[in-house]
Short mmCIF file of C-alpha atoms and ligand atoms in Angstrom, two decimals:
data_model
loop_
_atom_site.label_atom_id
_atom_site.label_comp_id
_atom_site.label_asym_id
_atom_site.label_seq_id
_atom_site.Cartn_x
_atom_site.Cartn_y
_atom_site.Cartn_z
CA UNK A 141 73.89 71.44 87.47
CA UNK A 142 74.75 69.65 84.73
CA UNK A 143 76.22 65.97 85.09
CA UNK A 144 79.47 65.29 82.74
CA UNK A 145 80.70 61.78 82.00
CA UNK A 146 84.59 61.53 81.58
CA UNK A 147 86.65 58.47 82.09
CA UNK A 148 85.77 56.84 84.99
CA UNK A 149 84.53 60.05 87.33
CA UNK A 150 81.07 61.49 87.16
CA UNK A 151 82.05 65.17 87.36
CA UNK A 152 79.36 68.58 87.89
CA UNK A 153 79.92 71.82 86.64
CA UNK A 154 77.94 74.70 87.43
CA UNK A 155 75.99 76.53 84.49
CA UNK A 156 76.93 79.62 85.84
CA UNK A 157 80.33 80.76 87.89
CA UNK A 158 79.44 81.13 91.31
CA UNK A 159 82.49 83.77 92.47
CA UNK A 160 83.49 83.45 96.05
CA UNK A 161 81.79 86.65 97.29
CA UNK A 162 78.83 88.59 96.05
CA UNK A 163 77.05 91.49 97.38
CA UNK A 164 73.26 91.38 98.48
CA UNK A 165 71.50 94.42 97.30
CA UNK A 166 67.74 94.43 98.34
CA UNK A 167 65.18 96.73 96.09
CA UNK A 168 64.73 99.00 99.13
CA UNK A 169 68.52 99.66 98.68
CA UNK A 170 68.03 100.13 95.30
CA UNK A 171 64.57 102.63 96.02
CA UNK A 172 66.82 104.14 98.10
CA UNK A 173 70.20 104.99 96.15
CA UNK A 174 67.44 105.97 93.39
CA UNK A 175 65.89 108.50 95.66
CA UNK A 176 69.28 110.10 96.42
CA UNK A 177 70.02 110.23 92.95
CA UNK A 178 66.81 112.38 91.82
CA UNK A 179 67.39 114.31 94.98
CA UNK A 180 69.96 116.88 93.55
CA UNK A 181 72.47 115.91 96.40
CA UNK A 182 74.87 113.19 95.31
CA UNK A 183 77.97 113.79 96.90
CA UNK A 184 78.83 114.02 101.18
CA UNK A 185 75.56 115.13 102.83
CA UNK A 186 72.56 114.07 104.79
CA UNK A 187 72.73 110.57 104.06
CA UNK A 188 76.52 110.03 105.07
CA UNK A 189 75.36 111.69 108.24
CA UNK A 190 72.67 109.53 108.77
CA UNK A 191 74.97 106.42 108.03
CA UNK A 192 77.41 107.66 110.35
CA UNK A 193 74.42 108.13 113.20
CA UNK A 194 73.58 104.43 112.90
CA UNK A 195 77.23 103.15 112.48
CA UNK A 196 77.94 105.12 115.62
CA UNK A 197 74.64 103.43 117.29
CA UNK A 198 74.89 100.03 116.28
CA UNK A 199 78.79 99.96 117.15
CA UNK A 200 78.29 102.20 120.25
CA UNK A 201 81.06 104.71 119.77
CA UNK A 202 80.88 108.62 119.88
CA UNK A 203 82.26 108.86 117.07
CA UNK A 204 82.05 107.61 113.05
CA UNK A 205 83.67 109.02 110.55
CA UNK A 206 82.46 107.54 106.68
CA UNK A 207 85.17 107.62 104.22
CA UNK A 208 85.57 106.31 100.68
CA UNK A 209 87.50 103.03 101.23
CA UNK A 210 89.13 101.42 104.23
CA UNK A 211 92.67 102.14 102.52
CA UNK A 212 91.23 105.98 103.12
CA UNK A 213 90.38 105.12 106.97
CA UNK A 214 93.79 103.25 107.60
CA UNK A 215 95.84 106.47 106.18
CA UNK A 216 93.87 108.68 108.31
CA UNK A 217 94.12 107.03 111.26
CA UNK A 218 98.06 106.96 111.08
CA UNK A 219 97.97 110.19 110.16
CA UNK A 220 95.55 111.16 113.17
CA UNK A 221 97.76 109.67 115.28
CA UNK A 222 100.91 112.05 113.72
CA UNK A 223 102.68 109.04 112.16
CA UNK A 224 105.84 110.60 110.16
CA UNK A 225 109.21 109.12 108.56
CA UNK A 226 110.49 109.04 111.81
CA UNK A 227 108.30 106.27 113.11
CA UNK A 228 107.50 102.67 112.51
CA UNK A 229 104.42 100.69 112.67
CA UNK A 230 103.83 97.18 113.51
CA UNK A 231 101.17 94.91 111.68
CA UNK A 232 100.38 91.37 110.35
CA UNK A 233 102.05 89.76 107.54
CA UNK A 234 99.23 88.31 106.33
CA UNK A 235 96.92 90.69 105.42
CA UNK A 236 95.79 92.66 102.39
CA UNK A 237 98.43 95.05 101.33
CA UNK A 238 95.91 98.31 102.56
CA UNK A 239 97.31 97.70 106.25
CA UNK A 240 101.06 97.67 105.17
CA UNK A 241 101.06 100.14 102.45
CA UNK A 242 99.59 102.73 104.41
CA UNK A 243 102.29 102.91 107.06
CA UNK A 244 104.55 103.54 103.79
CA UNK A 245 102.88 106.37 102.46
CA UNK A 246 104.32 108.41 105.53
CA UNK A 247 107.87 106.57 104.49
CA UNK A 248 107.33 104.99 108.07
CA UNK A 249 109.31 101.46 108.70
CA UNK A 250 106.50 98.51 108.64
CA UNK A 251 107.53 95.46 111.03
CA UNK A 252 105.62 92.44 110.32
CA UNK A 253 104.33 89.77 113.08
CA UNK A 254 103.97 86.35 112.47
CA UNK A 255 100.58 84.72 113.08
CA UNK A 256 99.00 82.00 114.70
CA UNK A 257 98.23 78.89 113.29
CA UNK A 258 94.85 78.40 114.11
CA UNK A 259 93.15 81.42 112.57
CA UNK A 260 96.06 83.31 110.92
CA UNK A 261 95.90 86.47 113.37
CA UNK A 262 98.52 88.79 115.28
CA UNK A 263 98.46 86.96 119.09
CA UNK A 264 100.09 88.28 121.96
CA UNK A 265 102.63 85.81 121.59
CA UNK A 266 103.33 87.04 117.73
CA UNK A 267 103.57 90.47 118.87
CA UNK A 268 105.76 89.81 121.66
CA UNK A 269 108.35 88.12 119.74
CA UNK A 270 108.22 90.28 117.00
CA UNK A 271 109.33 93.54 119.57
CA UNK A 272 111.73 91.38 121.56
CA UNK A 273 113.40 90.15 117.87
CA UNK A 274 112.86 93.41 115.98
CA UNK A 275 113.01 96.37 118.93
CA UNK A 276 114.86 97.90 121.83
CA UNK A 277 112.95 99.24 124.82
CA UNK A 278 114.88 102.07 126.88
CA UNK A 279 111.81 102.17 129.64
CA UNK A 280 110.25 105.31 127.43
CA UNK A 281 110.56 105.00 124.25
CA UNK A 282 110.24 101.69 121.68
CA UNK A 283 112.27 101.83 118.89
CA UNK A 284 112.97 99.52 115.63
CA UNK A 285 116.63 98.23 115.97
CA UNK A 286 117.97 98.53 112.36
CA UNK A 287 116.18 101.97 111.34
CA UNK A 288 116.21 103.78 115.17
CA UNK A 289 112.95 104.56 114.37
CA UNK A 290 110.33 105.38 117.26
CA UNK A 291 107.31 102.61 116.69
CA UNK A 292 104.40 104.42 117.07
CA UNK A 293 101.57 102.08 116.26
CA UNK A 294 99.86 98.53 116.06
CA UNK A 295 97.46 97.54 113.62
CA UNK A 296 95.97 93.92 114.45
CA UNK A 297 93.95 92.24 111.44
CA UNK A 298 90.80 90.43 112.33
CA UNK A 299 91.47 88.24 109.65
CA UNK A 300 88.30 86.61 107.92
CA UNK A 301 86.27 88.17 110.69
CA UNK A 302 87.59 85.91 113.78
CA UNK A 303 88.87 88.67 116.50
CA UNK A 304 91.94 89.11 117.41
CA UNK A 305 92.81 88.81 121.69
CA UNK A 306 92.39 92.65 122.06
CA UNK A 307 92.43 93.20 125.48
CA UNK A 308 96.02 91.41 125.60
CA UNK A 309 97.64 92.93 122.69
CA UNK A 310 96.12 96.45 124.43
CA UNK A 311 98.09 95.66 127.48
CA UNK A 312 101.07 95.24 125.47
CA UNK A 313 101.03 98.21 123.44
CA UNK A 314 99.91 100.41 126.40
CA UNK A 315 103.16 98.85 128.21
CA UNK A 316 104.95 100.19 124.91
CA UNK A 317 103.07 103.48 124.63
CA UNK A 318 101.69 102.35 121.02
CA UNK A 319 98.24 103.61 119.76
CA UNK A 320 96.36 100.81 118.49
CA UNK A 321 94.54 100.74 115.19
CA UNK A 322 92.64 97.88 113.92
CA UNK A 323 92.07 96.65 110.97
CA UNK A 324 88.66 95.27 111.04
CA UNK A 325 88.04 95.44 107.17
CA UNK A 326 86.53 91.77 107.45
CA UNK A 327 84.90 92.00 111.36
CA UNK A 328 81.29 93.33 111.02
CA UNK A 329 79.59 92.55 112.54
CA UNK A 330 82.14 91.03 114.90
CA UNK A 331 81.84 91.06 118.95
CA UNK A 332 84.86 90.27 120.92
CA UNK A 333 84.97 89.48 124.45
CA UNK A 334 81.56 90.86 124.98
CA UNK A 335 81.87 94.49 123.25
CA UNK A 336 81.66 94.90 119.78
CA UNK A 337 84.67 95.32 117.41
CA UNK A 338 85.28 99.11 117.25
CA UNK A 339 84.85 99.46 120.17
CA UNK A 340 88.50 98.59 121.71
CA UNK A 341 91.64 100.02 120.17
CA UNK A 342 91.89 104.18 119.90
CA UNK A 343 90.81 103.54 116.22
CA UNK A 344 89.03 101.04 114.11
CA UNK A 345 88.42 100.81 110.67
CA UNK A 346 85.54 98.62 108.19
CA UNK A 347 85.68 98.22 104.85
CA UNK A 348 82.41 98.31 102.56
CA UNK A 349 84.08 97.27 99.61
CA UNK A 350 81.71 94.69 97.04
CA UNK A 351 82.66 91.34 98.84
CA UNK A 352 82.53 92.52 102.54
CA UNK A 353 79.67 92.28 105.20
CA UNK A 354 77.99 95.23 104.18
CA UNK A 355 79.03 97.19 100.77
CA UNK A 356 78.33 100.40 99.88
CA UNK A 357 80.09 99.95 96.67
CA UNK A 358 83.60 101.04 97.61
CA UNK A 359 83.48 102.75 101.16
CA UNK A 360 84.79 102.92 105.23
CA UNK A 361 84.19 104.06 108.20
CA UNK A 362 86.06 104.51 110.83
CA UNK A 363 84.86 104.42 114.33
CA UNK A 364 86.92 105.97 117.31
CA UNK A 365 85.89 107.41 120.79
CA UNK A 366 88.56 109.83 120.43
CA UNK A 367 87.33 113.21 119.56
CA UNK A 368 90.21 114.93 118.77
CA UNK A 369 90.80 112.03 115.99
CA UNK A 370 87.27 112.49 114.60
CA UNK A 371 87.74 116.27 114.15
CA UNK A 372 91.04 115.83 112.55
CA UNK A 373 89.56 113.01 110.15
CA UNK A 374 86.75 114.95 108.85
CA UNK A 375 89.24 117.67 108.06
CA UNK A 376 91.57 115.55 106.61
CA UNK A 377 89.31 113.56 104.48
CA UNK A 378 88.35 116.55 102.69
CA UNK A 379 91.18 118.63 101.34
CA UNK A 380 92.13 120.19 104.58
CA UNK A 381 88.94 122.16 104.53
CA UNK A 382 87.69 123.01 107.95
CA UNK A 383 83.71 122.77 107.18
CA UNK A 384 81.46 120.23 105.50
CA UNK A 385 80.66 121.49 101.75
CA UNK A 386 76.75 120.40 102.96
CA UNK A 387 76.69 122.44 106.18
CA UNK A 388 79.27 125.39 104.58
CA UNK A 389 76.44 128.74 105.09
CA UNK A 390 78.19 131.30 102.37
CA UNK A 391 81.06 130.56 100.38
CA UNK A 392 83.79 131.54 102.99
CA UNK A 393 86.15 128.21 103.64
CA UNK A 394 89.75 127.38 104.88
CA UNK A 395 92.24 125.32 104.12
CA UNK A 396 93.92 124.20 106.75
CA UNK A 397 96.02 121.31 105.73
CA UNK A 398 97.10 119.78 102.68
CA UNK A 399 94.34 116.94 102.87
CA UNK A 400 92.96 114.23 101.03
CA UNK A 401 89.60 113.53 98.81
CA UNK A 402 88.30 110.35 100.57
CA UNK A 403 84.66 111.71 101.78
CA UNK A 404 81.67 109.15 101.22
CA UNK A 405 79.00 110.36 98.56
CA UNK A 406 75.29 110.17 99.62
CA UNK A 407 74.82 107.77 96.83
CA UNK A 408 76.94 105.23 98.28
CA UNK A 409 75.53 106.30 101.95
CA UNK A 410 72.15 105.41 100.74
CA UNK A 411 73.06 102.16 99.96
CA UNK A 412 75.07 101.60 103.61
CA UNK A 413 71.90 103.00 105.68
CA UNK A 414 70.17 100.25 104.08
CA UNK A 415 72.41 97.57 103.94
CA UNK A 416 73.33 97.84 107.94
CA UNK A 417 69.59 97.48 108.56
CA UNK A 418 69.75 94.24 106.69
CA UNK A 419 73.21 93.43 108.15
CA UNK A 420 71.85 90.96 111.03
CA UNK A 421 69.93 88.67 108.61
CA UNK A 422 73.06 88.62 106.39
CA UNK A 423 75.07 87.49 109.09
CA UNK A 424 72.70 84.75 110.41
CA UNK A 425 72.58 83.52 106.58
CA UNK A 426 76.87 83.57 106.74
CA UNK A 427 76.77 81.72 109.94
CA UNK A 428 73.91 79.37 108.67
CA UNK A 429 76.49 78.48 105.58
CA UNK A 430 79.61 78.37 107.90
CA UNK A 431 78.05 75.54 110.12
CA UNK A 432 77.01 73.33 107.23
CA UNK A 433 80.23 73.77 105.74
CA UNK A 434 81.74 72.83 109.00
CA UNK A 435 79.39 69.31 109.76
CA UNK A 436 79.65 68.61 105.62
CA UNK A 437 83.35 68.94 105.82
CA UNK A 438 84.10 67.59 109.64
CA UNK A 439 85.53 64.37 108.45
CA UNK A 440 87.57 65.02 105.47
CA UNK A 441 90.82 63.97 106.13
CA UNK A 442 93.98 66.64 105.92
CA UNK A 443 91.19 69.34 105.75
CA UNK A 444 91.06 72.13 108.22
CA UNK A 445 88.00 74.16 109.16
CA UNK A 446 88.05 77.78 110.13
CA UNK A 447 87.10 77.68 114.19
CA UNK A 448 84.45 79.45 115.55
CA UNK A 449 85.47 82.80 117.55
CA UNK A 450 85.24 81.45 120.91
CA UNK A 451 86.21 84.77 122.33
CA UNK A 452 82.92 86.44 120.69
CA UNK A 453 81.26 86.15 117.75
CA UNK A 454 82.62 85.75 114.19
CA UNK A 455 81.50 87.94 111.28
CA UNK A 456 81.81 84.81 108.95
CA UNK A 457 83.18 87.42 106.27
CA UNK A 458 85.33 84.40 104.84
CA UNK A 459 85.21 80.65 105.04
CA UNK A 460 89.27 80.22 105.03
CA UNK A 461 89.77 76.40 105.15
CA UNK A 462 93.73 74.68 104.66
CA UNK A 463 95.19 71.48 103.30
CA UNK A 464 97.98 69.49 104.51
CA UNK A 465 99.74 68.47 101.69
CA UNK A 466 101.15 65.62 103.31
CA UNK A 467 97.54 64.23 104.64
CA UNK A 468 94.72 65.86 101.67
CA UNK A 469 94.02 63.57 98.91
CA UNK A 470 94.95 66.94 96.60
CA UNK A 471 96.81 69.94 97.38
CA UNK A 472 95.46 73.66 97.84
CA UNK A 473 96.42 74.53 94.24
CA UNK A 474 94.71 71.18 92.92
CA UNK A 475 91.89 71.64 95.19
CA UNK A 476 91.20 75.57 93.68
CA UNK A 477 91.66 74.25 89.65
CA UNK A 478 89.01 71.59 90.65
CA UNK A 479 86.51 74.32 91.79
CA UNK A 480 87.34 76.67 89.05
CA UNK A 481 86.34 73.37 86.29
CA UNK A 482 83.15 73.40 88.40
CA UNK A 483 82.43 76.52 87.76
CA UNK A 484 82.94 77.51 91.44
CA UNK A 485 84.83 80.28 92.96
CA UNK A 486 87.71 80.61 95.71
CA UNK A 487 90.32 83.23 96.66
CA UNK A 488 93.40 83.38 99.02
CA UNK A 489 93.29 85.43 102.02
CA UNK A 490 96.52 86.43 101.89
CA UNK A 491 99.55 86.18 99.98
CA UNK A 492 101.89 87.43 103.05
CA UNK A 493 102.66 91.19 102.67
CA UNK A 494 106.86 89.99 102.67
CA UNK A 495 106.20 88.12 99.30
CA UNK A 496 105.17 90.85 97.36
CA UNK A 497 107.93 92.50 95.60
CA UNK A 498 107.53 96.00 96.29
CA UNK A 499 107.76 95.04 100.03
CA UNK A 500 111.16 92.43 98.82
CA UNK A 501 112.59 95.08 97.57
CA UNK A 502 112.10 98.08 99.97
CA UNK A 503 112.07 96.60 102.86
CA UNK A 504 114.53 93.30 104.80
CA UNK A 505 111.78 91.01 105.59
CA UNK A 506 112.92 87.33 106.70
CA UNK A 507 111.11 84.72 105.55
CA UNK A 508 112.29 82.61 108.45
CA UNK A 509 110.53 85.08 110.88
CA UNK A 510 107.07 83.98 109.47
CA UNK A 511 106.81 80.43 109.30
CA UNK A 512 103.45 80.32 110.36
CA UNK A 513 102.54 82.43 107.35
CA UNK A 514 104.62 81.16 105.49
CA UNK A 515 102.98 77.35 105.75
CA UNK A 516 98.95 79.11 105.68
CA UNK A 517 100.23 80.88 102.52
CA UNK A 518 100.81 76.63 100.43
CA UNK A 519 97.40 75.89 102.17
CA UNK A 520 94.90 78.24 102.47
CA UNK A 521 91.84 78.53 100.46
CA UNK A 522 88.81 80.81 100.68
CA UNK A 523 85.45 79.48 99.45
CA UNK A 524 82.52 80.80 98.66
CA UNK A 525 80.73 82.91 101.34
CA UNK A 526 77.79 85.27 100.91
CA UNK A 527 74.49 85.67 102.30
CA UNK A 528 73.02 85.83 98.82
CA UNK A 529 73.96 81.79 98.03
CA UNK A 530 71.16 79.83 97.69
CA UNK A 531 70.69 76.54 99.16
CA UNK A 532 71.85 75.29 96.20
CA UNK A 533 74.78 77.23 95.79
CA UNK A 534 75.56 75.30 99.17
CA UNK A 535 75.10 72.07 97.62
CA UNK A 536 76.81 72.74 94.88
CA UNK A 537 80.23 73.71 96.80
CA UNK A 538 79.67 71.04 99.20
CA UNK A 539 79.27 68.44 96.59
CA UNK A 540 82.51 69.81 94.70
CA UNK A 541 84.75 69.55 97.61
CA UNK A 542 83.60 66.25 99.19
CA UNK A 543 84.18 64.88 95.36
CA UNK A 544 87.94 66.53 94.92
CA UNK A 545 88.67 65.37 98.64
CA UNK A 546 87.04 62.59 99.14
C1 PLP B 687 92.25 93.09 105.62
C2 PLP B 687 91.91 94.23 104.70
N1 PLP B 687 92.26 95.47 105.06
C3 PLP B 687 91.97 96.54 104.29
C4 PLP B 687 91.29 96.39 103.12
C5 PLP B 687 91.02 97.60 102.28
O1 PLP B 687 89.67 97.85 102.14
P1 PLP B 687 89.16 98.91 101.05
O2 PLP B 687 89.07 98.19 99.76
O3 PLP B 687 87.82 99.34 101.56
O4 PLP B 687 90.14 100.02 101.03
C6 PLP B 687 90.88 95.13 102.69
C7 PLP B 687 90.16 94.97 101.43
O5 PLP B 687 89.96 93.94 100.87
C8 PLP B 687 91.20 94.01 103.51
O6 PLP B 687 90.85 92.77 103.15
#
């Protein structure tokens, strides 16, 4: 830390940046990735079977299916479920554009929800008033009132790793005969209710991407007690082929579909088998960070804190805190640039999906149906969360953010 003298304010900066999210990659993950890679067998094989066993057993599903990205999961759950142009899908507006854009690769219709203002998820409530505003019920079939088209699917976001109320927004989409497909890209390890995310809609998807709870570089998985869903998956994650290139005995294959290339390589396997073993202790570490934040930052005036899940436990994938601009001594914007001079990190989780312009333009989102959103989107502000910070680290974010607020 280095101490700066200008004008009247004793300011710190960092030597080095310390970005809002880095992964934690232990030697044995290293040994382990090297081992695969003077194995001969780099691509889909033994070792994204093994990471699907454990995925499977540590979630407690029947089935896991290990795919490149969670933007790769996401498609082929919609398309599992037979999504087509036909049909419309209802998700979050504040998410990361993966759960939106996914319902438009099928040219489906994507109807946004507002969010709470608590912890920025889908509710009940949201969804409820987002069917009654944006869909007619004839007693069979729900469909979207300015396309006629048949909604087919909800995808709930457990935004920053707090759970969404799953066993109501079930019940709803049951009532509506809507498959439910969560987006739980930021919820492992995440426990909701008792049972552990993945473990409540037909489908659920993770992400492994660099920042996220575990990383296998990029990477998903998809976990689903649906068999029929799994089988159609691993077909469709590899061309349309009906057999694993690993288990294939002669060279005799069929293509039956006009799939996709998202399979998992055993490199990046390797790394997951490793890094869920570890997951638990990176977790306690995110929680450890969380609390402090929360008792260093309980008394900050026009500062909010992210709430623990009270419903289950929180994955702590993001710290996501918000500034009233008519309370905070500085304003979200202010409150980032001050970091950023510090040499610290932060990120915004999300711009809402209706601000982007591809969405503007294709689609007749109104603004006035999100105000919820709408007011997270001039206050929110991740900061930095990993269970590689040092104590330090800690100090050093803590000590920035009590000095710009303070
Ligand atoms: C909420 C959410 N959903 C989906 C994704 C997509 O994940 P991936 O990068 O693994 O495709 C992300 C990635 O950041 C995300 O934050």
């Amino acid at each position: 830390m280095i101490w700066m003298e200008s004008e009247n304010m004793i300011k710190t900066t960092r030597e080095s940046f310390l970005p809002f999210a880095l992964p934690s990659i232990s030697e044995e993950a290293i040994d382990e990735v090297a081992a695969v890679l003077r194995s001969g067998w780099v691509t889909s094989g033994p070792k994204v079977k093994e990471f699907e066993k454990s995925f499977m057993d540590y979630i407690g599903t029947s089935e896991a299916i290990a795919l490149n990205s969670a933007t790769a999961g996401l498609h082929l759950s919609l398309e599992a479920i037979g999504l087509t142009e036909k049909d419309a899908a209802i998700t979050s507006s504040v998410t990361f554009t993966s759960t939106a854009e996914v319902i438009c690769y099928f040219k489906a219709q994507p109807i946004l929800t507002d969010v709470d203002r608590t912890n920025n998820l889908m509710t009940p409530g949201t969804l409820l008033e987002t069917i009654e505003r944006e869909c007619v019920f004839d007693g069979k079939i729900l469909r979207h009132k300015d396309t006629g088209k048949v909604v087919r699917a909800v995808l709930p976001v457990h935004l920053a790793g707090h759970t969404c109320d799953m066993e109501r927004i079930l019940e709803i989409s049951r009532k509506y005969g809507l498959k439910v497909i969560e987006d739980a890209a930021h919820a492992f390890p995440a426990i909701h209710k008792g049972k552990m995310i993945g473990n409540w809609g037909d489908l659920t998807v993770f992400s492994f991407y660099a920042t996220k709870g575990i990383t296998t570089g990029e990477g998903g998985m998809v976990t689903t007690n649906h068999s029929e869903y799994a089988t159609r998956m691993r077909i469709m994650r590899l061309h349309g082929i009906n057999r694993d290139t690993y288990n294939r005995p002669g060279w005799y294959y069929e293509v039956v579909d006009a799939g996709y290339k998202y399979n998992l390589s055993d490199i990046a396997a390797a790394l997951g088998i490793v890094q869920l073993r570890e997951s638990d202790q990176f977790w306690k570490r995110r929680e450890e960070i969380a609390m402090r934040y929360n008792s260093e930052f309980a008394e900050i005036s026009g500062l909010k804190l992210p709430e623990d899940d009270l419903q289950g436990k929180h994955s702590w994938h993001l710290y996501r805190i918000e500034l009233d601009p008519n309370i905070a001594k500085i304003g979200r914007d202010s409150l980032a640039n001050g970091l950023k001079d510090r040499n610290i990190g932060s990120s915004l989780h999300f711009i809402p999906i209706y601000e982007h312009p591809f969405y503007k333009k294709k689609f007749k989102f109104k603004k006035k149906n999100y105000p919820n959103a709408s007011r997270m989107y001039d206050r929110a502000l991740s900061l930095p969360l990993f269970a590689g910070m040092s104590d330090t680290d800690v100090d050093d974010v803590v000590f920035a953010v009590k000095d710009l607020l303070l």
